[in-house]
Amino acid sequence: MSELMSELMSEPMDPRFTELLTPFLKFLGDQEITAGTALREQGLDSMQAIELLFAIEDTFDVALPDEDMNDATFATAGTLWNVISAASEAGPA
């Protein structure tokens, strides 16, 4: 297991995050969102990713760095949460 995945698994996701994410994942059904949930496979497209980004910034009062707005960040719920968590530690937007 990679160090990043280990870190993601030990970093619990805020329930507000999973609640915020759920409407954007049209193929999720009744599955639980975990760190490994593949966002694109569950229906998140690029336009929704932008909407999700605004919702995240409003909900968590953070500004996500432009350099983190890429496919790797939006690969899984865990990778996206990791960026949000890092931005939260850096302070409010």
PDB file of N, CA and C in Angstrom:
ATOM      1  N   MET A   1       0.854  -1.184   0.000  1.00  0.00           N
ATOM      2  CA  MET A   1       0.000   0.000   0.000  1.00  0.00           C
ATOM      3  C   MET A   1       0.895   1.241   0.000  1.00  0.00           C
ATOM      4  N   SER A   2       0.543   2.207  -0.809  1.00  0.00           N
ATOM      5  CA  SER A   2       1.375   3.400  -0.899  1.00  0.00           C
ATOM      6  C   SER A   2       1.232   4.248   0.368  1.00  0.00           C
ATOM      7  N   GLU A   3       2.238   5.067   0.600  1.00  0.00           N
ATOM      8  CA  GLU A   3       2.230   5.957   1.766  1.00  0.00           C
ATOM      9  C   GLU A   3       1.044   6.920   1.701  1.00  0.00           C
ATOM     10  N   LEU A   4       0.742   7.426   0.489  1.00  0.00           N
ATOM     11  CA  LEU A   4      -0.373   8.353   0.321  1.00  0.00           C
ATOM     12  C   LEU A   4      -1.688   7.681   0.693  1.00  0.00           C
ATOM     13  N   MET A   5      -1.902   6.452   0.213  1.00  0.00           N
ATOM     14  CA  MET A   5      -3.144   5.757   0.537  1.00  0.00           C
ATOM     15  C   MET A   5      -3.237   5.487   2.030  1.00  0.00           C
ATOM     16  N   SER A   6      -2.129   5.141   2.664  1.00  0.00           N
ATOM     17  CA  SER A   6      -2.132   4.926   4.107  1.00  0.00           C
ATOM     18  C   SER A   6      -2.528   6.203   4.829  1.00  0.00           C
ATOM     19  N   GLU A   7      -1.973   7.321   4.367  1.00  0.00           N
ATOM     20  CA  GLU A   7      -2.287   8.620   4.967  1.00  0.00           C
ATOM     21  C   GLU A   7      -3.766   8.948   4.777  1.00  0.00           C
ATOM     22  N   LEU A   8      -4.284   8.684   3.574  1.00  0.00           N
ATOM     23  CA  LEU A   8      -5.679   8.980   3.302  1.00  0.00           C
ATOM     24  C   LEU A   8      -6.605   8.136   4.164  1.00  0.00           C
ATOM     25  N   MET A   9      -6.247   6.878   4.348  1.00  0.00           N
ATOM     26  CA  MET A   9      -7.101   5.994   5.124  1.00  0.00           C
ATOM     27  C   MET A   9      -7.107   6.390   6.597  1.00  0.00           C
ATOM     28  N   SER A  10      -6.017   6.983   7.075  1.00  0.00           N
ATOM     29  CA  SER A  10      -5.962   7.366   8.478  1.00  0.00           C
ATOM     30  C   SER A  10      -6.585   8.746   8.718  1.00  0.00           C
ATOM     31  N   GLU A  11      -6.818   9.491   7.667  1.00  0.00           N
ATOM     32  CA  GLU A  11      -7.416  10.830   7.763  1.00  0.00           C
ATOM     33  C   GLU A  11      -8.925  10.704   7.541  1.00  0.00           C
ATOM     34  N   PRO A  12      -9.725  10.727   8.618  1.00  0.00           N
ATOM     35  CA  PRO A  12     -11.170  10.576   8.428  1.00  0.00           C
ATOM     36  C   PRO A  12     -11.755  11.770   7.672  1.00  0.00           C
ATOM     37  N   MET A  13     -12.675  11.465   6.775  1.00  0.00           N
ATOM     38  CA  MET A  13     -13.314  12.522   5.998  1.00  0.00           C
ATOM     39  C   MET A  13     -14.446  13.129   6.825  1.00  0.00           C
ATOM     40  N   ASP A  14     -14.555  14.437   6.775  1.00  0.00           N
ATOM     41  CA  ASP A  14     -15.610  15.174   7.459  1.00  0.00           C
ATOM     42  C   ASP A  14     -16.965  14.740   6.877  1.00  0.00           C
ATOM     43  N   PRO A  15     -17.937  14.445   7.713  1.00  0.00           N
ATOM     44  CA  PRO A  15     -19.261  14.063   7.200  1.00  0.00           C
ATOM     45  C   PRO A  15     -19.879  15.130   6.292  1.00  0.00           C
ATOM     46  N   ARG A  16     -19.549  16.401   6.520  1.00  0.00           N
ATOM     47  CA  ARG A  16     -20.060  17.458   5.635  1.00  0.00           C
ATOM     48  C   ARG A  16     -19.536  17.260   4.218  1.00  0.00           C
ATOM     49  N   PHE A  17     -18.304  16.752   4.098  1.00  0.00           N
ATOM     50  CA  PHE A  17     -17.707  16.518   2.785  1.00  0.00           C
ATOM     51  C   PHE A  17     -18.454  15.416   2.042  1.00  0.00           C
ATOM     52  N   THR A  18     -18.685  14.298   2.700  1.00  0.00           N
ATOM     53  CA  THR A  18     -19.372  13.198   2.016  1.00  0.00           C
ATOM     54  C   THR A  18     -20.820  13.586   1.686  1.00  0.00           C
ATOM     55  N   GLU A  19     -21.448  14.360   2.554  1.00  0.00           N
ATOM     56  CA  GLU A  19     -22.800  14.836   2.301  1.00  0.00           C
ATOM     57  C   GLU A  19     -22.819  15.782   1.090  1.00  0.00           C
ATOM     58  N   LEU A  20     -21.822  16.638   1.010  1.00  0.00           N
ATOM     59  CA  LEU A  20     -21.693  17.583  -0.096  1.00  0.00           C
ATOM     60  C   LEU A  20     -21.410  16.864  -1.415  1.00  0.00           C
ATOM     61  N   LEU A  21     -20.624  15.823  -1.348  1.00  0.00           N
ATOM     62  CA  LEU A  21     -20.193  15.077  -2.526  1.00  0.00           C
ATOM     63  C   LEU A  21     -21.301  14.204  -3.121  1.00  0.00           C
ATOM     64  N   THR A  22     -22.147  13.652  -2.287  1.00  0.00           N
ATOM     65  CA  THR A  22     -23.146  12.669  -2.711  1.00  0.00           C
ATOM     66  C   THR A  22     -23.992  13.100  -3.914  1.00  0.00           C
ATOM     67  N   PRO A  23     -24.570  14.303  -3.959  1.00  0.00           N
ATOM     68  CA  PRO A  23     -25.413  14.664  -5.109  1.00  0.00           C
ATOM     69  C   PRO A  23     -24.654  14.722  -6.443  1.00  0.00           C
ATOM     70  N   PHE A  24     -23.344  14.837  -6.402  1.00  0.00           N
ATOM     71  CA  PHE A  24     -22.543  14.920  -7.624  1.00  0.00           C
ATOM     72  C   PHE A  24     -22.203  13.537  -8.189  1.00  0.00           C
ATOM     73  N   LEU A  25     -22.484  12.487  -7.423  1.00  0.00           N
ATOM     74  CA  LEU A  25     -22.113  11.129  -7.821  1.00  0.00           C
ATOM     75  C   LEU A  25     -23.368  10.342  -8.204  1.00  0.00           C
ATOM     76  N   LYS A  26     -23.817  10.528  -9.448  1.00  0.00           N
ATOM     77  CA  LYS A  26     -25.101   9.970  -9.884  1.00  0.00           C
ATOM     78  C   LYS A  26     -25.113   8.448  -9.969  1.00  0.00           C
ATOM     79  N   PHE A  27     -23.942   7.793 -10.015  1.00  0.00           N
ATOM     80  CA  PHE A  27     -23.897   6.339 -10.094  1.00  0.00           C
ATOM     81  C   PHE A  27     -23.612   5.691  -8.743  1.00  0.00           C
ATOM     82  N   LEU A  28     -23.544   6.473  -7.695  1.00  0.00           N
ATOM     83  CA  LEU A  28     -23.182   5.976  -6.362  1.00  0.00           C
ATOM     84  C   LEU A  28     -24.228   5.021  -5.796  1.00  0.00           C
ATOM     85  N   GLY A  29     -25.497   5.307  -6.053  1.00  0.00           N
ATOM     86  CA  GLY A  29     -26.564   4.486  -5.483  1.00  0.00           C
ATOM     87  C   GLY A  29     -26.532   4.565  -3.969  1.00  0.00           C
ATOM     88  N   ASP A  30     -26.623   3.413  -3.316  1.00  0.00           N
ATOM     89  CA  ASP A  30     -26.628   3.400  -1.850  1.00  0.00           C
ATOM     90  C   ASP A  30     -25.264   3.026  -1.269  1.00  0.00           C
ATOM     91  N   GLN A  31     -24.228   3.080  -2.117  1.00  0.00           N
ATOM     92  CA  GLN A  31     -22.874   2.796  -1.641  1.00  0.00           C
ATOM     93  C   GLN A  31     -22.392   3.910  -0.716  1.00  0.00           C
ATOM     94  N   GLU A  32     -21.557   3.532   0.223  1.00  0.00           N
ATOM     95  CA  GLU A  32     -20.948   4.512   1.118  1.00  0.00           C
ATOM     96  C   GLU A  32     -19.746   5.140   0.420  1.00  0.00           C
ATOM     97  N   ILE A  33     -19.555   6.424   0.619  1.00  0.00           N
ATOM     98  CA  ILE A  33     -18.377   7.096   0.079  1.00  0.00           C
ATOM     99  C   ILE A  33     -17.202   6.814   1.007  1.00  0.00           C
ATOM    100  N   THR A  34     -16.133   6.273   0.431  1.00  0.00           N
ATOM    101  CA  THR A  34     -14.904   6.005   1.178  1.00  0.00           C
ATOM    102  C   THR A  34     -13.770   6.771   0.514  1.00  0.00           C
ATOM    103  N   ALA A  35     -12.602   6.741   1.125  1.00  0.00           N
ATOM    104  CA  ALA A  35     -11.435   7.420   0.555  1.00  0.00           C
ATOM    105  C   ALA A  35     -11.118   6.898  -0.847  1.00  0.00           C
ATOM    106  N   GLY A  36     -11.416   5.646  -1.109  1.00  0.00           N
ATOM    107  CA  GLY A  36     -11.124   5.045  -2.406  1.00  0.00           C
ATOM    108  C   GLY A  36     -12.202   5.199  -3.453  1.00  0.00           C
ATOM    109  N   THR A  37     -13.308   5.857  -3.132  1.00  0.00           N
ATOM    110  CA  THR A  37     -14.389   6.039  -4.104  1.00  0.00           C
ATOM    111  C   THR A  37     -13.887   6.846  -5.291  1.00  0.00           C
ATOM    112  N   ALA A  38     -13.939   6.232  -6.483  1.00  0.00           N
ATOM    113  CA  ALA A  38     -13.479   6.885  -7.712  1.00  0.00           C
ATOM    114  C   ALA A  38     -14.555   7.860  -8.192  1.00  0.00           C
ATOM    115  N   LEU A  39     -14.244   9.137  -8.141  1.00  0.00           N
ATOM    116  CA  LEU A  39     -15.239  10.170  -8.426  1.00  0.00           C
ATOM    117  C   LEU A  39     -15.728  10.145  -9.871  1.00  0.00           C
ATOM    118  N   ARG A  40     -14.830   9.984 -10.816  1.00  0.00           N
ATOM    119  CA  ARG A  40     -15.232   9.966 -12.236  1.00  0.00           C
ATOM    120  C   ARG A  40     -16.101   8.746 -12.525  1.00  0.00           C
ATOM    121  N   GLU A  41     -15.722   7.596 -11.981  1.00  0.00           N
ATOM    122  CA  GLU A  41     -16.500   6.375 -12.200  1.00  0.00           C
ATOM    123  C   GLU A  41     -17.899   6.486 -11.605  1.00  0.00           C
ATOM    124  N   GLN A  42     -18.046   7.310 -10.581  1.00  0.00           N
ATOM    125  CA  GLN A  42     -19.348   7.471  -9.931  1.00  0.00           C
ATOM    126  C   GLN A  42     -20.159   8.612 -10.532  1.00  0.00           C
ATOM    127  N   GLY A  43     -19.644   9.231 -11.607  1.00  0.00           N
ATOM    128  CA  GLY A  43     -20.445  10.189 -12.355  1.00  0.00           C
ATOM    129  C   GLY A  43     -20.027  11.641 -12.294  1.00  0.00           C
ATOM    130  N   LEU A  44     -18.953  11.977 -11.579  1.00  0.00           N
ATOM    131  CA  LEU A  44     -18.518  13.375 -11.519  1.00  0.00           C
ATOM    132  C   LEU A  44     -17.870  13.763 -12.845  1.00  0.00           C
ATOM    133  N   ASP A  45     -18.429  14.779 -13.506  1.00  0.00           N
ATOM    134  CA  ASP A  45     -17.822  15.259 -14.751  1.00  0.00           C
ATOM    135  C   ASP A  45     -17.136  16.604 -14.501  1.00  0.00           C
ATOM    136  N   SER A  46     -16.492  17.143 -15.505  1.00  0.00           N
ATOM    137  CA  SER A  46     -15.684  18.347 -15.317  1.00  0.00           C
ATOM    138  C   SER A  46     -16.516  19.563 -14.930  1.00  0.00           C
ATOM    139  N   MET A  47     -17.723  19.702 -15.477  1.00  0.00           N
ATOM    140  CA  MET A  47     -18.572  20.840 -15.111  1.00  0.00           C
ATOM    141  C   MET A  47     -19.028  20.716 -13.658  1.00  0.00           C
ATOM    142  N   GLN A  48     -19.372  19.510 -13.248  1.00  0.00           N
ATOM    143  CA  GLN A  48     -19.785  19.297 -11.862  1.00  0.00           C
ATOM    144  C   GLN A  48     -18.613  19.501 -10.909  1.00  0.00           C
ATOM    145  N   ALA A  49     -17.414  19.167 -11.357  1.00  0.00           N
ATOM    146  CA  ALA A  49     -16.228  19.356 -10.511  1.00  0.00           C
ATOM    147  C   ALA A  49     -16.060  20.836 -10.167  1.00  0.00           C
ATOM    148  N   ILE A  50     -16.368  21.708 -11.108  1.00  0.00           N
ATOM    149  CA  ILE A  50     -16.278  23.151 -10.855  1.00  0.00           C
ATOM    150  C   ILE A  50     -17.340  23.567  -9.833  1.00  0.00           C
ATOM    151  N   GLU A  51     -18.563  23.075 -10.004  1.00  0.00           N
ATOM    152  CA  GLU A  51     -19.624  23.369  -9.032  1.00  0.00           C
ATOM    153  C   GLU A  51     -19.248  22.840  -7.653  1.00  0.00           C
ATOM    154  N   LEU A  52     -18.712  21.631  -7.633  1.00  0.00           N
ATOM    155  CA  LEU A  52     -18.292  21.016  -6.376  1.00  0.00           C
ATOM    156  C   LEU A  52     -17.194  21.838  -5.721  1.00  0.00           C
ATOM    157  N   LEU A  53     -16.257  22.311  -6.505  1.00  0.00           N
ATOM    158  CA  LEU A  53     -15.173  23.142  -5.993  1.00  0.00           C
ATOM    159  C   LEU A  53     -15.721  24.378  -5.273  1.00  0.00           C
ATOM    160  N   PHE A  54     -16.668  25.080  -5.898  1.00  0.00           N
ATOM    161  CA  PHE A  54     -17.264  26.263  -5.264  1.00  0.00           C
ATOM    162  C   PHE A  54     -17.979  25.890  -3.966  1.00  0.00           C
ATOM    163  N   ALA A  55     -18.702  24.784  -3.988  1.00  0.00           N
ATOM    164  CA  ALA A  55     -19.423  24.334  -2.796  1.00  0.00           C
ATOM    165  C   ALA A  55     -18.447  23.986  -1.667  1.00  0.00           C
ATOM    166  N   ILE A  56     -17.338  23.345  -2.012  1.00  0.00           N
ATOM    167  CA  ILE A  56     -16.319  22.990  -1.015  1.00  0.00           C
ATOM    168  C   ILE A  56     -15.717  24.250  -0.410  1.00  0.00           C
ATOM    169  N   GLU A  57     -15.359  25.202  -1.272  1.00  0.00           N
ATOM    170  CA  GLU A  57     -14.744  26.432  -0.773  1.00  0.00           C
ATOM    171  C   GLU A  57     -15.693  27.188   0.150  1.00  0.00           C
ATOM    172  N   ASP A  58     -16.983  27.205  -0.182  1.00  0.00           N
ATOM    173  CA  ASP A  58     -17.973  27.877   0.674  1.00  0.00           C
ATOM    174  C   ASP A  58     -18.174  27.126   1.984  1.00  0.00           C
ATOM    175  N   THR A  59     -18.327  25.825   1.906  1.00  0.00           N
ATOM    176  CA  THR A  59     -18.618  25.013   3.090  1.00  0.00           C
ATOM    177  C   THR A  59     -17.465  24.997   4.079  1.00  0.00           C
ATOM    178  N   PHE A  60     -16.232  24.859   3.560  1.00  0.00           N
ATOM    179  CA  PHE A  60     -15.077  24.721   4.442  1.00  0.00           C
ATOM    180  C   PHE A  60     -14.280  26.016   4.599  1.00  0.00           C
ATOM    181  N   ASP A  61     -14.746  27.100   3.978  1.00  0.00           N
ATOM    182  CA  ASP A  61     -14.084  28.400   4.057  1.00  0.00           C
ATOM    183  C   ASP A  61     -12.599  28.303   3.731  1.00  0.00           C
ATOM    184  N   VAL A  62     -12.332  27.666   2.576  1.00  0.00           N
ATOM    185  CA  VAL A  62     -10.957  27.500   2.099  1.00  0.00           C
ATOM    186  C   VAL A  62     -10.877  27.957   0.653  1.00  0.00           C
ATOM    187  N   ALA A  63      -9.664  28.234   0.221  1.00  0.00           N
ATOM    188  CA  ALA A  63      -9.378  28.488  -1.191  1.00  0.00           C
ATOM    189  C   ALA A  63      -8.427  27.391  -1.633  1.00  0.00           C
ATOM    190  N   LEU A  64      -8.895  26.530  -2.522  1.00  0.00           N
ATOM    191  CA  LEU A  64      -8.045  25.442  -2.987  1.00  0.00           C
ATOM    192  C   LEU A  64      -7.080  25.982  -4.039  1.00  0.00           C
ATOM    193  N   PRO A  65      -5.802  25.666  -3.907  1.00  0.00           N
ATOM    194  CA  PRO A  65      -4.792  26.188  -4.831  1.00  0.00           C
ATOM    195  C   PRO A  65      -5.047  25.742  -6.275  1.00  0.00           C
ATOM    196  N   ASP A  66      -4.850  26.648  -7.207  1.00  0.00           N
ATOM    197  CA  ASP A  66      -5.053  26.335  -8.627  1.00  0.00           C
ATOM    198  C   ASP A  66      -4.241  25.125  -9.065  1.00  0.00           C
ATOM    199  N   GLU A  67      -3.024  24.990  -8.542  1.00  0.00           N
ATOM    200  CA  GLU A  67      -2.175  23.874  -8.961  1.00  0.00           C
ATOM    201  C   GLU A  67      -2.723  22.519  -8.511  1.00  0.00           C
ATOM    202  N   ASP A  68      -3.670  22.536  -7.574  1.00  0.00           N
ATOM    203  CA  ASP A  68      -4.288  21.293  -7.119  1.00  0.00           C
ATOM    204  C   ASP A  68      -5.565  20.955  -7.879  1.00  0.00           C
ATOM    205  N   MET A  69      -5.970  21.815  -8.790  1.00  0.00           N
ATOM    206  CA  MET A  69      -7.188  21.555  -9.544  1.00  0.00           C
ATOM    207  C   MET A  69      -6.842  20.753 -10.802  1.00  0.00           C
ATOM    208  N   ASN A  70      -6.682  19.456 -10.613  1.00  0.00           N
ATOM    209  CA  ASN A  70      -6.285  18.572 -11.701  1.00  0.00           C
ATOM    210  C   ASN A  70      -6.959  17.208 -11.522  1.00  0.00           C
ATOM    211  N   ASP A  71      -6.755  16.334 -12.499  1.00  0.00           N
ATOM    212  CA  ASP A  71      -7.383  15.013 -12.468  1.00  0.00           C
ATOM    213  C   ASP A  71      -6.947  14.197 -11.265  1.00  0.00           C
ATOM    214  N   ALA A  72      -5.706  14.345 -10.830  1.00  0.00           N
ATOM    215  CA  ALA A  72      -5.221  13.581  -9.680  1.00  0.00           C
ATOM    216  C   ALA A  72      -5.984  13.957  -8.408  1.00  0.00           C
ATOM    217  N   THR A  73      -6.250  15.231  -8.229  1.00  0.00           N
ATOM    218  CA  THR A  73      -6.990  15.694  -7.052  1.00  0.00           C
ATOM    219  C   THR A  73      -8.406  15.138  -7.048  1.00  0.00           C
ATOM    220  N   PHE A  74      -9.042  15.110  -8.211  1.00  0.00           N
ATOM    221  CA  PHE A  74     -10.423  14.654  -8.317  1.00  0.00           C
ATOM    222  C   PHE A  74     -10.529  13.164  -8.641  1.00  0.00           C
ATOM    223  N   ALA A  75      -9.447  12.413  -8.461  1.00  0.00           N
ATOM    224  CA  ALA A  75      -9.464  10.976  -8.761  1.00  0.00           C
ATOM    225  C   ALA A  75     -10.366  10.208  -7.796  1.00  0.00           C
ATOM    226  N   THR A  76     -10.188  10.431  -6.514  1.00  0.00           N
ATOM    227  CA  THR A  76     -10.989   9.729  -5.508  1.00  0.00           C
ATOM    228  C   THR A  76     -11.460  10.714  -4.448  1.00  0.00           C
ATOM    229  N   ALA A  77     -12.405  10.274  -3.660  1.00  0.00           N
ATOM    230  CA  ALA A  77     -12.868  11.109  -2.547  1.00  0.00           C
ATOM    231  C   ALA A  77     -11.710  11.397  -1.604  1.00  0.00           C
ATOM    232  N   GLY A  78     -10.845  10.426  -1.400  1.00  0.00           N
ATOM    233  CA  GLY A  78      -9.707  10.594  -0.497  1.00  0.00           C
ATOM    234  C   GLY A  78      -8.696  11.610  -0.998  1.00  0.00           C
ATOM    235  N   THR A  79      -8.408  11.595  -2.287  1.00  0.00           N
ATOM    236  CA  THR A  79      -7.429  12.560  -2.806  1.00  0.00           C
ATOM    237  C   THR A  79      -7.988  13.975  -2.731  1.00  0.00           C
ATOM    238  N   LEU A  80      -9.275  14.114  -2.996  1.00  0.00           N
ATOM    239  CA  LEU A  80      -9.895  15.438  -2.893  1.00  0.00           C
ATOM    240  C   LEU A  80      -9.945  15.887  -1.434  1.00  0.00           C
ATOM    241  N   TRP A  81     -10.308  14.999  -0.531  1.00  0.00           N
ATOM    242  CA  TRP A  81     -10.353  15.357   0.889  1.00  0.00           C
ATOM    243  C   TRP A  81      -8.973  15.757   1.397  1.00  0.00           C
ATOM    244  N   ASN A  82      -7.931  15.085   0.916  1.00  0.00           N
ATOM    245  CA  ASN A  82      -6.568  15.401   1.336  1.00  0.00           C
ATOM    246  C   ASN A  82      -6.216  16.847   0.995  1.00  0.00           C
ATOM    247  N   VAL A  83      -6.618  17.316  -0.185  1.00  0.00           N
ATOM    248  CA  VAL A  83      -6.357  18.702  -0.601  1.00  0.00           C
ATOM    249  C   VAL A  83      -7.175  19.677   0.255  1.00  0.00           C
ATOM    250  N   ILE A  84      -8.434  19.322   0.517  1.00  0.00           N
ATOM    251  CA  ILE A  84      -9.275  20.176   1.367  1.00  0.00           C
ATOM    252  C   ILE A  84      -8.688  20.263   2.770  1.00  0.00           C
ATOM    253  N   SER A  85      -8.288  19.131   3.299  1.00  0.00           N
ATOM    254  CA  SER A  85      -7.731  19.081   4.634  1.00  0.00           C
ATOM    255  C   SER A  85      -6.461  19.926   4.741  1.00  0.00           C
ATOM    256  N   ALA A  86      -5.596  19.820   3.744  1.00  0.00           N
ATOM    257  CA  ALA A  86      -4.360  20.620   3.725  1.00  0.00           C
ATOM    258  C   ALA A  86      -4.683  22.109   3.645  1.00  0.00           C
ATOM    259  N   ALA A  87      -5.676  22.467   2.832  1.00  0.00           N
ATOM    260  CA  ALA A  87      -6.066  23.880   2.707  1.00  0.00           C
ATOM    261  C   ALA A  87      -6.687  24.383   4.010  1.00  0.00           C
ATOM    262  N   SER A  88      -7.418  23.527   4.692  1.00  0.00           N
ATOM    263  CA  SER A  88      -8.037  23.913   5.980  1.00  0.00           C
ATOM    264  C   SER A  88      -6.977  24.188   7.021  1.00  0.00           C
ATOM    265  N   GLU A  89      -5.911  23.387   7.009  1.00  0.00           N
ATOM    266  CA  GLU A  89      -4.814  23.590   7.959  1.00  0.00           C
ATOM    267  C   GLU A  89      -4.070  24.881   7.684  1.00  0.00           C
ATOM    268  N   ALA A  90      -4.090  25.308   6.409  1.00  0.00           N
ATOM    269  CA  ALA A  90      -3.396  26.542   6.029  1.00  0.00           C
ATOM    270  C   ALA A  90      -4.152  27.790   6.487  1.00  0.00           C
ATOM    271  N   GLY A  91      -5.424  27.619   6.823  1.00  0.00           N
ATOM    272  CA  GLY A  91      -6.209  28.750   7.298  1.00  0.00           C
ATOM    273  C   GLY A  91      -7.339  29.098   6.382  1.00  0.00           C
ATOM    274  N   PRO A  92      -8.237  29.981   6.803  1.00  0.00           N
ATOM    275  CA  PRO A  92      -9.387  30.368   6.005  1.00  0.00           C
ATOM    276  C   PRO A  92      -9.006  31.065   4.705  1.00  0.00           C
ATOM    277  N   ALA A  93      -9.956  30.993   3.768  1.00  0.00           N
ATOM    278  CA  ALA A  93      -9.732  31.631   2.452  1.00  0.00           C
ATOM    279  C   ALA A  93      -9.631  33.128   2.592  1.00  0.00           C
TER     280      ALA A  93
END
